[in-house]
Amino acid sequence: MVRAWYMDNSTADQRLEHHKDPPKYISLQDLYKVTGIEYFRIDDLDSLKDNEVLNKLKKERNYTYEDELVCSKECLPNYEDKLKNFFQEHLHTDEEIRLVLDGSGYFDARDKSDEWIRIEVTPGDLIVLPKGIYHRFTLDTKNYIKAKRYFVGEPVWTPHNRPVDDMPCRKEYVARMLEGF
C-alpha cells in the first residue's frame, strides 16, 4: 500500500526516504486534496486485462496506448543521467499514469505551499499525476522498478522543467488547486 509523507530539505542521496523529524505522513485523501494526485490499488497484476478498476480507468480517461518501462542499472542505457533527468523538477501537458508491476520508487510532488511530498510506490500501486503538477521521480535504494505507463493516444512524454508557470496546463492546474480538487 502506498505511503506518502512530507520531505525534509536534505540534499543527501535522493533515493533515501527523506522524512521530516518527526515524520509527517499524509493520507491518500489529503494527498488528493492538496495535489490532485489520485491513487488506485490494482491487486492482481497477473490478470491486468481482466482488472475492473484498470479497465474502467482506461475507458473513462481514454487511455489507448500503454507500454512498460524497466528502470535499473542493468536495463536502462545511461542510467545515471536518466535518473538525474527523472529527478529534475518538471511538469507534463498530459496526466502521468504509472502502475508499478515490480520493484519500488518515489514520486515527489509539490503541495499548495510548494512543499515536497514523497509518495512511495510498490507493486500494485497506480498513481495519476494531473497535468501541470510539478513533480519528479527517483528510485529508492533497491535501484529497480518495472512499471506500466498509460497514454491518451500516441505517447507524449515531454518534461517541461520548472519554471514554466505561464504554460496553459500549469495555469489550469493552479486554478484547480485553488478551487479544491
PDB file of N, CA and C in Angstrom, residues 39-87:
ATOM      1  N   TYR A  39      -4.959   7.885  -6.464  1.00  0.00           N
ATOM      2  CA  TYR A  39      -4.355   6.586  -6.193  1.00  0.00           C
ATOM      3  C   TYR A  39      -5.386   5.484  -6.381  1.00  0.00           C
ATOM      4  N   PHE A  40      -4.949   4.398  -6.995  1.00  0.00           N
ATOM      5  CA  PHE A  40      -5.782   3.215  -7.172  1.00  0.00           C
ATOM      6  C   PHE A  40      -4.941   1.986  -6.838  1.00  0.00           C
ATOM      7  N   ARG A  41      -5.561   1.002  -6.245  1.00  0.00           N
ATOM      8  CA  ARG A  41      -4.883  -0.245  -5.911  1.00  0.00           C
ATOM      9  C   ARG A  41      -5.290  -1.305  -6.938  1.00  0.00           C
ATOM     10  N   ILE A  42      -4.306  -1.931  -7.564  1.00  0.00           N
ATOM     11  CA  ILE A  42      -4.530  -3.000  -8.530  1.00  0.00           C
ATOM     12  C   ILE A  42      -3.922  -4.264  -7.915  1.00  0.00           C
ATOM     13  N   ASP A  43      -4.789  -5.146  -7.434  1.00  0.00           N
ATOM     14  CA  ASP A  43      -4.312  -6.292  -6.672  1.00  0.00           C
ATOM     15  C   ASP A  43      -3.773  -7.442  -7.506  1.00  0.00           C
ATOM     16  N   ASP A  44      -4.414  -7.786  -8.604  1.00  0.00           N
ATOM     17  CA  ASP A  44      -3.980  -8.943  -9.383  1.00  0.00           C
ATOM     18  C   ASP A  44      -3.188  -8.487 -10.604  1.00  0.00           C
ATOM     19  N   LEU A  45      -1.892  -8.416 -10.453  1.00  0.00           N
ATOM     20  CA  LEU A  45      -1.036  -7.937 -11.540  1.00  0.00           C
ATOM     21  C   LEU A  45      -0.849  -8.980 -12.638  1.00  0.00           C
ATOM     22  N   ASP A  46      -1.256 -10.216 -12.388  1.00  0.00           N
ATOM     23  CA  ASP A  46      -1.129 -11.270 -13.394  1.00  0.00           C
ATOM     24  C   ASP A  46      -2.279 -11.266 -14.394  1.00  0.00           C
ATOM     25  N   SER A  47      -3.378 -10.592 -14.080  1.00  0.00           N
ATOM     26  CA  SER A  47      -4.551 -10.570 -14.959  1.00  0.00           C
ATOM     27  C   SER A  47      -4.999  -9.137 -15.228  1.00  0.00           C
ATOM     28  N   LEU A  48      -4.102  -8.308 -15.699  1.00  0.00           N
ATOM     29  CA  LEU A  48      -4.441  -6.897 -15.895  1.00  0.00           C
ATOM     30  C   LEU A  48      -5.550  -6.697 -16.922  1.00  0.00           C
ATOM     31  N   LYS A  49      -5.588  -7.526 -17.953  1.00  0.00           N
ATOM     32  CA  LYS A  49      -6.616  -7.327 -18.985  1.00  0.00           C
ATOM     33  C   LYS A  49      -8.023  -7.538 -18.447  1.00  0.00           C
ATOM     34  N   ASP A  50      -8.155  -8.262 -17.338  1.00  0.00           N
ATOM     35  CA  ASP A  50      -9.469  -8.516 -16.743  1.00  0.00           C
ATOM     36  C   ASP A  50      -9.734  -7.662 -15.504  1.00  0.00           C
ATOM     37  N   ASN A  51      -8.841  -6.748 -15.180  1.00  0.00           N
ATOM     38  CA  ASN A  51      -8.988  -5.964 -13.958  1.00  0.00           C
ATOM     39  C   ASN A  51     -10.049  -4.877 -14.146  1.00  0.00           C
ATOM     40  N   GLU A  52     -11.094  -4.931 -13.333  1.00  0.00           N
ATOM     41  CA  GLU A  52     -12.214  -3.991 -13.470  1.00  0.00           C
ATOM     42  C   GLU A  52     -11.799  -2.546 -13.215  1.00  0.00           C
ATOM     43  N   VAL A  53     -11.019  -2.317 -12.175  1.00  0.00           N
ATOM     44  CA  VAL A  53     -10.587  -0.951 -11.846  1.00  0.00           C
ATOM     45  C   VAL A  53      -9.766  -0.368 -12.989  1.00  0.00           C
ATOM     46  N   LEU A  54      -8.807  -1.128 -13.468  1.00  0.00           N
ATOM     47  CA  LEU A  54      -7.938  -0.648 -14.539  1.00  0.00           C
ATOM     48  C   LEU A  54      -8.724  -0.441 -15.832  1.00  0.00           C
ATOM     49  N   ASN A  55      -9.579  -1.381 -16.182  1.00  0.00           N
ATOM     50  CA  ASN A  55     -10.365  -1.240 -17.412  1.00  0.00           C
ATOM     51  C   ASN A  55     -11.310  -0.045 -17.351  1.00  0.00           C
ATOM     52  N   LYS A  56     -11.892   0.199 -16.193  1.00  0.00           N
ATOM     53  CA  LYS A  56     -12.775   1.363 -16.024  1.00  0.00           C
ATOM     54  C   LYS A  56     -11.975   2.664 -16.204  1.00  0.00           C
ATOM     55  N   LEU A  57     -10.788   2.732 -15.581  1.00  0.00           N
ATOM     56  CA  LEU A  57      -9.934   3.921 -15.736  1.00  0.00           C
ATOM     57  C   LEU A  57      -9.557   4.144 -17.195  1.00  0.00           C
ATOM     58  N   LYS A  58      -9.123   3.089 -17.858  1.00  0.00           N
ATOM     59  CA  LYS A  58      -8.700   3.199 -19.255  1.00  0.00           C
ATOM     60  C   LYS A  58      -9.855   3.700 -20.133  1.00  0.00           C
ATOM     61  N   LYS A  59     -11.056   3.198 -19.874  1.00  0.00           N
ATOM     62  CA  LYS A  59     -12.215   3.602 -20.673  1.00  0.00           C
ATOM     63  C   LYS A  59     -12.610   5.046 -20.369  1.00  0.00           C
ATOM     64  N   GLU A  60     -12.745   5.388 -19.082  1.00  0.00           N
ATOM     65  CA  GLU A  60     -13.184   6.732 -18.682  1.00  0.00           C
ATOM     66  C   GLU A  60     -12.210   7.815 -19.132  1.00  0.00           C
ATOM     67  N   ARG A  61     -10.933   7.504 -19.109  1.00  0.00           N
ATOM     68  CA  ARG A  61      -9.910   8.516 -19.417  1.00  0.00           C
ATOM     69  C   ARG A  61      -9.345   8.391 -20.822  1.00  0.00           C
ATOM     70  N   ASN A  62      -9.871   7.435 -21.568  1.00  0.00           N
ATOM     71  CA  ASN A  62      -9.472   7.238 -22.959  1.00  0.00           C
ATOM     72  C   ASN A  62      -7.982   6.888 -23.108  1.00  0.00           C
ATOM     73  N   TYR A  63      -7.476   6.051 -22.198  1.00  0.00           N
ATOM     74  CA  TYR A  63      -6.100   5.568 -22.331  1.00  0.00           C
ATOM     75  C   TYR A  63      -6.099   4.486 -23.402  1.00  0.00           C
ATOM     76  N   THR A  64      -5.468   4.777 -24.513  1.00  0.00           N
ATOM     77  CA  THR A  64      -5.489   3.846 -25.638  1.00  0.00           C
ATOM     78  C   THR A  64      -4.123   3.253 -25.939  1.00  0.00           C
ATOM     79  N   TYR A  65      -3.096   3.750 -25.291  1.00  0.00           N
ATOM     80  CA  TYR A  65      -1.742   3.243 -25.541  1.00  0.00           C
ATOM     81  C   TYR A  65      -1.091   2.946 -24.197  1.00  0.00           C
ATOM     82  N   GLU A  66      -0.333   1.858 -24.143  1.00  0.00           N
ATOM     83  CA  GLU A  66       0.397   1.522 -22.925  1.00  0.00           C
ATOM     84  C   GLU A  66       1.718   0.863 -23.289  1.00  0.00           C
ATOM     85  N   ASP A  67       2.666   1.003 -22.395  1.00  0.00           N
ATOM     86  CA  ASP A  67       3.937   0.306 -22.559  1.00  0.00           C
ATOM     87  C   ASP A  67       4.499  -0.001 -21.177  1.00  0.00           C
ATOM     88  N   GLU A  68       5.639  -0.669 -21.154  1.00  0.00           N
ATOM     89  CA  GLU A  68       6.309  -0.983 -19.901  1.00  0.00           C
ATOM     90  C   GLU A  68       7.688  -0.370 -19.907  1.00  0.00           C
ATOM     91  N   LEU A  69       8.103   0.033 -18.725  1.00  0.00           N
ATOM     92  CA  LEU A  69       9.421   0.621 -18.546  1.00  0.00           C
ATOM     93  C   LEU A  69      10.099  -0.081 -17.378  1.00  0.00           C
ATOM     94  N   VAL A  70      11.338  -0.500 -17.605  1.00  0.00           N
ATOM     95  CA  VAL A  70      12.155  -1.045 -16.522  1.00  0.00           C
ATOM     96  C   VAL A  70      13.273  -0.050 -16.283  1.00  0.00           C
ATOM     97  N   CYS A  71      13.397   0.363 -15.038  1.00  0.00           N
ATOM     98  CA  CYS A  71      14.433   1.325 -14.672  1.00  0.00           C
ATOM     99  C   CYS A  71      15.360   0.652 -13.666  1.00  0.00           C
ATOM    100  N   SER A  72      16.568   0.343 -14.134  1.00  0.00           N
ATOM    101  CA  SER A  72      17.602  -0.250 -13.293  1.00  0.00           C
ATOM    102  C   SER A  72      18.946  -0.005 -13.957  1.00  0.00           C
ATOM    103  N   LYS A  73      20.009  -0.200 -13.209  1.00  0.00           N
ATOM    104  CA  LYS A  73      21.351  -0.020 -13.766  1.00  0.00           C
ATOM    105  C   LYS A  73      21.580  -0.962 -14.946  1.00  0.00           C
ATOM    106  N   GLU A  74      21.027  -2.172 -14.864  1.00  0.00           N
ATOM    107  CA  GLU A  74      21.259  -3.180 -15.892  1.00  0.00           C
ATOM    108  C   GLU A  74      20.431  -2.960 -17.151  1.00  0.00           C
ATOM    109  N   CYS A  75      19.276  -2.352 -17.017  1.00  0.00           N
ATOM    110  CA  CYS A  75      18.323  -2.284 -18.136  1.00  0.00           C
ATOM    111  C   CYS A  75      18.189  -0.919 -18.796  1.00  0.00           C
ATOM    112  N   LEU A  76      18.648   0.124 -18.166  1.00  0.00           N
ATOM    113  CA  LEU A  76      18.432   1.464 -18.690  1.00  0.00           C
ATOM    114  C   LEU A  76      19.745   2.058 -19.193  1.00  0.00           C
ATOM    115  N   PRO A  77      19.843   2.285 -20.495  1.00  0.00           N
ATOM    116  CA  PRO A  77      21.058   2.931 -21.010  1.00  0.00           C
ATOM    117  C   PRO A  77      21.252   4.308 -20.369  1.00  0.00           C
ATOM    118  N   ASN A  78      22.485   4.663 -20.102  1.00  0.00           N
ATOM    119  CA  ASN A  78      22.808   5.950 -19.469  1.00  0.00           C
ATOM    120  C   ASN A  78      22.050   6.123 -18.156  1.00  0.00           C
ATOM    121  N   TYR A  79      22.062   5.085 -17.346  1.00  0.00           N
ATOM    122  CA  TYR A  79      21.290   5.010 -16.111  1.00  0.00           C
ATOM    123  C   TYR A  79      21.443   6.251 -15.230  1.00  0.00           C
ATOM    124  N   GLU A  80      22.671   6.645 -14.916  1.00  0.00           N
ATOM    125  CA  GLU A  80      22.905   7.775 -14.004  1.00  0.00           C
ATOM    126  C   GLU A  80      22.314   9.065 -14.567  1.00  0.00           C
ATOM    127  N   ASP A  81      22.507   9.300 -15.865  1.00  0.00           N
ATOM    128  CA  ASP A  81      21.957  10.507 -16.495  1.00  0.00           C
ATOM    129  C   ASP A  81      20.432  10.482 -16.513  1.00  0.00           C
ATOM    130  N   LYS A  82      19.848   9.320 -16.812  1.00  0.00           N
ATOM    131  CA  LYS A  82      18.387   9.197 -16.837  1.00  0.00           C
ATOM    132  C   LYS A  82      17.807   9.465 -15.454  1.00  0.00           C
ATOM    133  N   LEU A  83      18.444   8.908 -14.423  1.00  0.00           N
ATOM    134  CA  LEU A  83      17.947   9.111 -13.063  1.00  0.00           C
ATOM    135  C   LEU A  83      18.002  10.593 -12.685  1.00  0.00           C
ATOM    136  N   LYS A  84      19.063  11.289 -13.089  1.00  0.00           N
ATOM    137  CA  LYS A  84      19.153  12.727 -12.833  1.00  0.00           C
ATOM    138  C   LYS A  84      18.046  13.478 -13.570  1.00  0.00           C
ATOM    139  N   ASN A  85      17.773  13.082 -14.812  1.00  0.00           N
ATOM    140  CA  ASN A  85      16.706  13.724 -15.589  1.00  0.00           C
ATOM    141  C   ASN A  85      15.346  13.504 -14.952  1.00  0.00           C
ATOM    142  N   PHE A  86      15.064  12.267 -14.509  1.00  0.00           N
ATOM    143  CA  PHE A  86      13.781  11.972 -13.863  1.00  0.00           C
ATOM    144  C   PHE A  86      13.608  12.799 -12.591  1.00  0.00           C
ATOM    145  N   PHE A  87      14.726  13.090 -11.906  1.00  0.00           N
ATOM    146  CA  PHE A  87      14.665  13.798 -10.623  1.00  0.00           C
ATOM    147  C   PHE A  87      14.632  15.316 -10.796  1.00  0.00           C
TER     148      PHE A  87
END
